[in-house]
């Protein structure tokens, strides 16, 4: 009996020794088979850091085993979350590391909830190290329970590309888009030079551009607007539609890809073509052109015409009076002088009416002279008989 007890104690001692020898310091042990086969596991714990696949963890939790995957107990709808380091890259996904989530249910995916526990003032963002500092690529504001969520892009400067665009520093743009924009708003799309975001975008003073569509408040008539905002005291607060390198510019209501045709009507306010601004008596001109005008047909509306010259009660000026006038003034009565024309230009409608009046008066003079000539001819013929 004593012999069996001694043998048992020896067995326990040997087992204890094998267990101790099978474990490295701070290395968790594992059974690799039946009996007393115990070896080191992949888990290392020195009391301050835990390593998985490494005996020299650099952080509180350090894994060198590859992918990390987490799933819900029972694998409901095959939901999982995984972290993949050392990714080789595929398509548009660059090599490196990425985080992904999966599910067998369409529409489910990865959600980032910085205040998912009900806490407020928690930011969510992505940052890169550039120009010797950490720079925000995108981040949310310090939201509270009642605020409207706000997303900020590239607070420190940079470029935003949407679509397949190769945007370089030479482009000098902060936002590039290869595609269409659809915006739904009762105020429209705004581009502003306001640097202080606490100042209202559209207050009648700050320079800004707005593209707006009809709404039910200030624009109830169903029109679309492109308007510029700014201080009315500054004449440079203007809206420019410009085409570089001599290219054509169309303002058209017909087909979008053809020159102006017989589509709808384009309405313009005061319009200036060319560099010279009208002044003096023409400062109120609705259309001014500093250069040549070419047209197939021009119509000028007028409320009067010179047909009254042929009225029975019209008093035709005496030729002697006309002679006296043009000798003194060097121009015909009612016709503007050379000085007036150079200073003020010519009123086309008024000038055509005055010229027609002179032509009609000349006609009356000629008819009257012809009558007198006929009378003289008749008298001469009588004398010859």
Short mmCIF file of C-alpha atoms in Angstrom, two decimals:
data_model
loop_
_atom_site.label_atom_id
_atom_site.label_comp_id
_atom_site.label_asym_id
_atom_site.label_seq_id
_atom_site.Cartn_x
_atom_site.Cartn_y
_atom_site.Cartn_z
CA UNK A 1 0.00 0.00 0.00
CA UNK A 2 2.85 2.30 0.88
CA UNK A 3 4.47 1.51 -2.46
CA UNK A 4 1.36 2.57 -4.44
CA UNK A 5 1.23 5.85 -2.49
CA UNK A 6 4.85 6.58 -3.28
CA UNK A 7 4.30 5.86 -6.97
CA UNK A 8 1.30 8.25 -7.02
CA UNK A 9 3.30 11.06 -5.40
CA UNK A 10 6.09 10.56 -7.90
CA UNK A 11 3.56 10.75 -10.77
CA UNK A 12 2.09 14.01 -9.43
CA UNK A 13 5.56 15.47 -9.01
CA UNK A 14 6.51 14.55 -12.58
CA UNK A 15 3.24 16.02 -13.89
CA UNK A 16 3.86 19.26 -12.03
CA UNK A 17 7.39 19.48 -13.38
CA UNK A 18 6.19 18.86 -16.97
CA UNK A 19 3.54 21.58 -16.63
CA UNK A 20 6.08 24.08 -15.37
CA UNK A 21 8.58 23.21 -18.07
CA UNK A 22 5.91 23.49 -20.75
CA UNK A 23 5.17 27.14 -19.90
CA UNK A 24 7.29 30.19 -20.69
CA UNK A 25 7.18 33.06 -18.22
CA UNK A 26 3.97 35.10 -18.66
CA UNK A 27 2.90 32.73 -21.43
CA UNK A 28 -0.55 31.17 -20.98
CA UNK A 29 -0.53 27.36 -21.29
CA UNK A 30 -2.77 25.15 -23.40
CA UNK A 31 -3.46 21.43 -23.68
CA UNK A 32 -2.49 20.10 -27.07
CA UNK A 33 -3.81 16.60 -26.55
CA UNK A 34 -4.84 14.09 -23.90
CA UNK A 35 -2.97 13.44 -20.72
CA UNK A 36 -0.29 15.83 -19.61
CA UNK A 37 0.67 17.33 -22.99
CA UNK A 38 0.71 21.09 -22.11
CA UNK A 39 2.47 23.75 -24.21
CA UNK A 40 2.65 27.50 -24.63
CA UNK A 41 -0.37 29.20 -26.22
CA UNK A 42 -0.34 32.28 -28.46
CA UNK A 43 -1.42 34.48 -25.54
CA UNK A 44 1.19 36.41 -23.61
CA UNK A 45 0.33 38.40 -20.46
CA UNK A 46 2.95 40.27 -18.43
CA UNK A 47 0.39 42.00 -16.22
CA UNK A 48 0.40 45.30 -18.15
CA UNK A 49 0.21 44.20 -21.79
CA UNK A 50 -1.44 41.29 -23.55
CA UNK A 51 0.00 39.92 -26.76
CA UNK A 52 -1.61 37.59 -29.25
CA UNK A 53 0.98 35.86 -31.38
CA UNK A 54 3.79 37.95 -29.89
CA UNK A 55 5.78 37.78 -26.67
CA UNK A 56 6.77 41.43 -26.92
CA UNK A 57 3.50 43.36 -27.01
CA UNK A 58 4.09 47.09 -27.52
CA UNK A 59 0.59 48.11 -26.48
CA UNK A 60 -1.97 47.12 -23.89
CA UNK A 61 -3.56 44.88 -26.55
CA UNK A 62 -1.21 43.79 -29.33
CA UNK A 63 -2.07 41.13 -31.91
CA UNK A 64 0.17 39.64 -34.56
CA UNK A 65 -2.19 36.88 -35.66
CA UNK A 66 -3.72 38.64 -38.71
CA UNK A 67 -7.43 39.35 -39.23
CA UNK A 68 -9.70 40.08 -36.28
CA UNK A 69 -13.35 39.14 -36.68
CA UNK A 70 -16.28 39.68 -34.30
CA UNK A 71 -19.77 38.28 -34.68
CA UNK A 72 -22.98 38.43 -32.70
CA UNK A 73 -23.72 35.39 -30.48
CA UNK A 74 -25.67 32.87 -32.50
CA UNK A 75 -24.52 34.54 -35.76
CA UNK A 76 -27.93 36.17 -36.38
CA UNK A 77 -28.21 37.06 -40.09
CA UNK A 78 -24.49 36.29 -40.39
CA UNK A 79 -23.63 39.71 -38.98
CA UNK A 80 -19.94 40.30 -38.38
CA UNK A 81 -17.34 43.03 -37.94
CA UNK A 82 -13.73 42.59 -38.95
CA UNK A 83 -10.41 44.43 -38.90
CA UNK A 84 -8.00 43.43 -41.63
CA UNK A 85 -4.36 44.64 -41.43
CA UNK A 86 -1.83 44.03 -44.19
CA UNK A 87 -4.43 44.13 -46.97
CA UNK A 88 -2.88 43.77 -50.43
CA UNK A 89 -5.35 46.08 -52.19
CA UNK A 90 -8.07 45.35 -54.73
CA UNK A 91 -9.65 47.67 -57.32
CA UNK A 92 -10.05 51.12 -55.80
CA UNK A 93 -9.22 49.81 -52.30
CA UNK A 94 -5.56 50.63 -51.59
CA UNK A 95 -3.17 48.26 -49.86
CA UNK A 96 -2.96 48.72 -46.10
CA UNK A 97 -5.64 48.07 -43.50
CA UNK A 98 -9.38 48.37 -43.50
CA UNK A 99 -12.45 47.84 -41.33
CA UNK A 100 -15.54 46.18 -42.73
CA UNK A 101 -18.85 44.72 -41.66
CA UNK A 102 -21.11 42.16 -43.26
CA UNK A 103 -24.63 40.80 -43.03
CA UNK A 104 -26.91 38.55 -45.03
CA UNK A 105 -29.65 41.21 -44.85
CA UNK A 106 -29.68 43.83 -47.61
CA UNK A 107 -29.27 47.37 -46.28
CA UNK A 108 -27.36 46.43 -43.13
CA UNK A 109 -23.77 47.59 -42.80
CA UNK A 110 -21.20 49.44 -40.72
CA UNK A 111 -22.31 52.31 -38.45
CA UNK A 112 -20.07 54.61 -36.43
CA UNK A 113 -21.83 55.97 -33.35
CA UNK A 114 -19.64 58.32 -31.31
CA UNK A 115 -22.58 59.25 -29.05
CA UNK A 116 -24.41 55.96 -29.30
CA UNK A 117 -24.63 55.78 -25.53
CA UNK A 118 -26.54 59.04 -25.34
CA UNK A 119 -23.49 61.21 -24.61
CA UNK A 120 -23.36 64.63 -26.30
CA UNK A 121 -20.43 66.69 -27.52
CA UNK A 122 -18.65 63.64 -29.00
CA UNK A 123 -16.90 64.10 -32.33
CA UNK A 124 -16.56 61.65 -35.19
CA UNK A 125 -13.79 62.21 -37.69
CA UNK A 126 -10.97 61.02 -39.93
CA UNK A 127 -7.48 62.56 -39.87
CA UNK A 128 -4.20 62.24 -41.76
CA UNK A 129 -0.69 63.36 -40.89
CA UNK A 130 0.33 65.97 -43.47
CA UNK A 131 2.66 68.96 -43.45
CA UNK A 132 4.09 67.89 -40.08
CA UNK A 133 0.76 67.91 -38.28
CA UNK A 134 -2.46 65.98 -37.94
CA UNK A 135 -5.06 67.43 -40.29
CA UNK A 136 -8.80 66.86 -40.35
CA UNK A 137 -10.09 65.15 -43.51
CA UNK A 138 -13.62 65.19 -42.19
CA UNK A 139 -15.20 65.54 -38.78
CA UNK A 140 -18.47 66.32 -37.07
CA UNK A 141 -19.05 69.27 -34.79
CA UNK A 142 -19.45 69.00 -31.03
CA UNK A 143 -23.12 68.21 -31.30
CA UNK A 144 -25.58 68.43 -28.44
CA UNK A 145 -28.91 66.74 -27.99
CA UNK A 146 -30.85 69.47 -29.84
CA UNK A 147 -28.38 70.63 -32.50
CA UNK A 148 -28.50 69.88 -36.21
CA UNK A 149 -25.66 67.51 -37.23
CA UNK A 150 -22.85 69.28 -39.09
CA UNK A 151 -20.05 67.73 -41.14
CA UNK A 152 -16.83 69.66 -41.86
CA UNK A 153 -14.50 68.67 -44.70
CA UNK A 154 -10.81 69.63 -44.86
CA UNK A 155 -10.84 72.30 -42.17
CA UNK A 156 -7.12 72.82 -42.62
CA UNK A 157 -7.33 73.24 -46.40
CA UNK A 158 -7.02 70.73 -49.20
CA UNK A 159 -9.01 69.33 -52.10
CA UNK A 160 -12.24 67.35 -52.30
CA UNK A 161 -12.67 65.21 -55.42
CA UNK A 162 -15.98 63.59 -56.30
CA UNK A 163 -15.83 61.28 -59.28
CA UNK A 164 -12.85 60.19 -61.35
CA UNK A 165 -10.86 63.44 -61.25
CA UNK A 166 -7.11 63.96 -61.07
CA UNK A 167 -7.02 67.18 -59.06
CA UNK A 168 -3.53 68.61 -58.50
CA UNK A 169 -2.18 71.66 -56.76
CA UNK A 170 -2.08 73.42 -60.12
CA UNK A 171 -5.89 73.31 -60.28
CA UNK A 172 -6.16 75.74 -57.36
CA UNK A 173 -9.60 74.41 -56.49
CA UNK A 174 -10.93 73.09 -53.19
CA UNK A 175 -13.78 71.08 -54.68
CA UNK A 176 -13.92 69.11 -57.94
CA UNK A 177 -16.92 67.19 -59.21
CA UNK A 178 -17.17 64.82 -62.15
CA UNK A 179 -20.93 64.39 -62.34
CA UNK A 180 -24.23 66.16 -61.67
CA UNK A 181 -25.51 68.03 -58.60
CA UNK A 182 -29.09 67.72 -57.41
CA UNK A 183 -29.96 69.99 -54.49
CA UNK A 184 -33.33 70.38 -52.83
CA UNK A 185 -33.66 73.61 -50.85
CA UNK A 186 -36.01 76.57 -50.54
CA UNK A 187 -32.99 78.92 -50.74
CA UNK A 188 -30.92 77.36 -53.53
CA UNK A 189 -27.22 76.62 -53.92
CA UNK A 190 -24.95 79.35 -52.58
CA UNK A 191 -21.29 80.24 -53.14
CA UNK A 192 -20.03 82.88 -50.75
CA UNK A 193 -16.86 84.81 -49.90
CA UNK A 194 -17.93 85.04 -46.25
CA UNK A 195 -15.13 83.94 -43.94
CA UNK A 196 -17.09 84.33 -40.71
CA UNK A 197 -19.65 81.53 -40.82
CA UNK A 198 -21.72 83.27 -38.12
CA UNK A 199 -22.67 85.97 -40.63
CA UNK A 200 -25.84 85.21 -42.65
CA UNK A 201 -25.08 83.98 -46.17
CA UNK A 202 -27.65 86.23 -47.84
CA UNK A 203 -27.97 89.52 -45.99
CA UNK A 204 -27.61 92.05 -48.83
CA UNK A 205 -24.02 92.98 -47.97
CA UNK A 206 -21.76 89.95 -48.21
CA UNK A 207 -20.54 88.98 -51.66
CA UNK A 208 -22.15 85.72 -52.67
CA UNK A 209 -23.73 83.93 -55.60
CA UNK A 210 -26.99 82.02 -55.40
CA UNK A 211 -28.58 79.61 -57.83
CA UNK A 212 -32.17 79.06 -56.76
CA UNK A 213 -35.30 77.35 -57.98
CA UNK A 214 -38.95 78.21 -57.26
CA UNK A 215 -40.31 77.96 -53.75
CA UNK A 216 -43.50 79.10 -52.09
CA UNK A 217 -42.18 82.11 -50.20
CA UNK A 218 -40.13 84.81 -51.97
CA UNK A 219 -40.34 83.25 -55.43
CA UNK A 220 -43.88 81.95 -55.94
CA UNK A 221 -44.03 82.45 -59.71
CA UNK A 222 -42.08 79.38 -60.72
CA UNK A 223 -38.91 81.07 -62.00
CA UNK A 224 -35.27 80.04 -61.64
CA UNK A 225 -32.65 82.55 -60.49
CA UNK A 226 -28.90 83.10 -60.69
CA UNK A 227 -28.30 86.22 -58.63
CA UNK A 228 -25.38 87.97 -56.99
CA UNK A 229 -25.44 89.47 -53.52
CA UNK A 230 -23.38 92.36 -52.20
CA UNK A 231 -23.23 95.93 -50.97
CA UNK A 232 -25.26 98.07 -53.38
CA UNK A 233 -22.85 100.99 -52.89
CA UNK A 234 -20.08 99.03 -54.63
CA UNK A 235 -20.55 98.89 -58.42
CA UNK A 236 -18.06 96.01 -58.61
CA UNK A 237 -20.53 93.69 -56.89
CA UNK A 238 -21.66 92.28 -60.22
CA UNK A 239 -22.56 88.99 -61.84
CA UNK A 240 -20.22 88.00 -64.70
CA UNK A 241 -20.93 85.29 -67.27
CA UNK A 242 -17.57 84.80 -68.95
CA UNK A 243 -16.02 82.46 -71.51
CA UNK A 244 -12.24 82.26 -71.71
CA UNK A 245 -10.07 81.94 -74.83
CA UNK A 246 -12.62 83.45 -77.18
CA UNK A 247 -15.16 80.66 -76.72
CA UNK A 248 -18.86 81.21 -77.32
CA UNK A 249 -21.29 81.97 -74.52
CA UNK A 250 -24.99 81.18 -74.92
CA UNK A 251 -27.96 82.50 -73.00
CA UNK A 252 -30.71 80.44 -74.52
CA UNK A 253 -34.17 79.08 -73.82
CA UNK A 254 -34.18 76.62 -76.70
CA UNK A 255 -32.29 73.34 -76.94
CA UNK A 256 -29.33 73.27 -74.56
CA UNK A 257 -26.81 72.02 -77.15
CA UNK A 258 -27.64 74.34 -80.05
CA UNK A 259 -27.21 78.09 -80.65
CA UNK A 260 -30.18 80.31 -79.69
CA UNK A 261 -33.20 79.47 -81.79
CA UNK A 262 -36.93 79.98 -81.69
CA UNK A 263 -37.32 78.74 -78.13
CA UNK A 264 -38.65 80.84 -75.29
CA UNK A 265 -37.85 84.49 -74.58
CA UNK A 266 -34.77 85.80 -72.76
CA UNK A 267 -35.54 88.92 -70.72
CA UNK A 268 -32.71 91.30 -69.80
CA UNK A 269 -32.59 94.43 -67.69
CA UNK A 270 -30.08 97.19 -68.37
CA UNK A 271 -27.48 95.62 -70.65
CA UNK A 272 -24.05 96.90 -71.63
CA UNK A 273 -22.03 95.29 -74.44
CA UNK A 274 -18.42 96.36 -74.60
CA UNK A 275 -16.17 98.13 -72.11
CA UNK A 276 -17.57 101.67 -72.18
CA UNK A 277 -20.25 102.53 -69.65
CA UNK A 278 -22.93 104.97 -70.87
CA UNK A 279 -23.15 108.29 -69.04
CA UNK A 280 -24.72 111.70 -69.30
CA UNK A 281 -28.17 111.80 -70.86
CA UNK A 282 -27.76 108.11 -71.85
CA UNK A 283 -26.95 106.77 -68.38
CA UNK A 284 -30.46 105.32 -68.19
CA UNK A 285 -30.09 103.37 -71.46
CA UNK A 286 -31.51 99.87 -71.30
CA UNK A 287 -29.00 98.64 -73.91
CA UNK A 288 -25.63 100.16 -74.72
CA UNK A 289 -23.16 98.78 -77.24
CA UNK A 290 -19.58 100.05 -77.40
CA UNK A 291 -18.86 98.93 -80.94
CA UNK A 292 -20.42 97.93 -84.24
CA UNK A 293 -23.90 96.38 -84.36
CA UNK A 294 -24.80 93.99 -87.18
CA UNK A 295 -28.43 93.05 -87.75
CA UNK A 296 -30.57 91.84 -90.64
CA UNK A 297 -33.48 93.96 -89.52
CA UNK A 298 -34.01 96.69 -86.89
CA UNK A 299 -37.37 98.12 -85.89
CA UNK A 300 -37.72 101.28 -83.79
CA UNK A 301 -41.09 102.05 -82.26
CA UNK A 302 -42.37 105.64 -82.27
CA UNK A 303 -45.63 107.32 -81.34
CA UNK A 304 -45.54 110.01 -84.10
CA UNK A 305 -44.53 110.29 -87.75
CA UNK A 306 -44.12 113.16 -90.25
CA UNK A 307 -47.22 112.59 -92.40
CA UNK A 308 -48.76 115.72 -90.85
CA UNK A 309 -46.67 117.68 -93.38
CA UNK A 310 -49.27 116.78 -96.02
CA UNK A 311 -52.19 118.04 -93.92
CA UNK A 312 -54.15 120.93 -95.44
CA UNK A 313 -53.47 123.16 -92.43
CA UNK A 314 -49.71 122.54 -92.34
CA UNK A 315 -47.73 125.73 -92.71
CA UNK A 316 -44.79 125.10 -94.98
CA UNK A 317 -41.79 127.28 -94.02
CA UNK A 318 -40.79 129.93 -96.52
CA UNK A 319 -37.65 129.06 -98.41
CA UNK A 320 -36.28 132.47 -97.61
CA UNK A 321 -36.66 131.73 -93.89
CA UNK A 322 -34.98 128.35 -94.33
CA UNK A 323 -32.11 130.04 -96.16
CA UNK A 324 -31.69 132.59 -93.41
CA UNK A 325 -31.66 129.85 -90.74
CA UNK A 326 -29.05 127.56 -92.31
CA UNK A 327 -26.79 130.48 -93.15
CA UNK A 328 -26.79 131.53 -89.51
CA UNK A 329 -26.71 128.07 -87.87
CA UNK A 330 -25.00 125.90 -90.49
CA UNK A 331 -27.72 123.24 -90.30
CA UNK A 332 -31.38 122.86 -91.21
CA UNK A 333 -34.17 123.89 -88.81
CA UNK A 334 -35.09 121.16 -86.25
CA UNK A 335 -32.05 119.07 -87.28
CA UNK A 336 -29.43 118.73 -84.46
CA UNK A 337 -26.10 120.42 -85.01
CA UNK A 338 -22.81 118.60 -85.48
CA UNK A 339 -21.79 119.46 -81.90
CA UNK A 340 -25.02 118.04 -80.46
CA UNK A 341 -24.65 114.81 -82.44
CA UNK A 342 -21.04 114.30 -81.34
CA UNK A 343 -21.91 114.90 -77.70
CA UNK A 344 -25.24 113.07 -77.48
CA UNK A 345 -25.44 110.79 -80.51
CA UNK A 346 -28.42 110.46 -82.81
CA UNK A 347 -31.92 109.41 -81.84
CA UNK A 348 -32.61 107.06 -84.74
CA UNK A 349 -36.40 107.22 -84.54
CA UNK A 350 -36.48 111.02 -84.11
CA UNK A 351 -33.86 111.60 -86.82
CA UNK A 352 -35.68 109.41 -89.32
CA UNK A 353 -38.89 111.30 -88.58
CA UNK A 354 -37.15 114.68 -89.05
CA UNK A 355 -35.44 113.57 -92.26
CA UNK A 356 -38.75 112.30 -93.60
CA UNK A 357 -40.30 115.65 -92.66
CA UNK A 358 -37.63 117.49 -94.67
CA UNK A 359 -38.13 115.13 -97.62
CA UNK A 360 -41.88 115.76 -97.50
CA UNK A 361 -41.32 119.53 -97.26
CA UNK A 362 -38.93 119.30 -100.22
CA UNK A 363 -41.64 117.43 -102.09
CA UNK A 364 -44.10 120.24 -101.40
CA UNK A 365 -41.50 122.80 -102.49
CA UNK A 366 -40.82 120.87 -105.70
CA UNK A 367 -44.52 120.42 -106.46
CA UNK A 368 -45.09 124.13 -105.89
CA UNK A 369 -42.08 125.03 -108.05
CA UNK A 370 -43.31 122.66 -110.75
CA UNK A 371 -46.71 124.36 -110.77
CA UNK A 372 -45.05 127.74 -111.17
CA UNK A 373 -42.82 126.41 -113.94
CA UNK A 374 -45.89 125.04 -115.77
CA UNK A 375 -47.63 128.39 -115.45
CA UNK A 376 -44.58 130.18 -116.83
CA UNK A 377 -44.33 127.69 -119.70
CA UNK A 378 -47.98 128.27 -120.58
CA UNK A 379 -47.51 132.04 -120.54
CA UNK A 380 -44.42 131.77 -122.79
CA UNK A 381 -46.31 129.57 -125.24
CA UNK A 382 -49.11 132.15 -125.40
CA UNK A 383 -46.63 134.91 -126.09
CA UNK A 384 -45.06 132.89 -128.91
CA UNK A 385 -48.40 132.67 -130.68
#
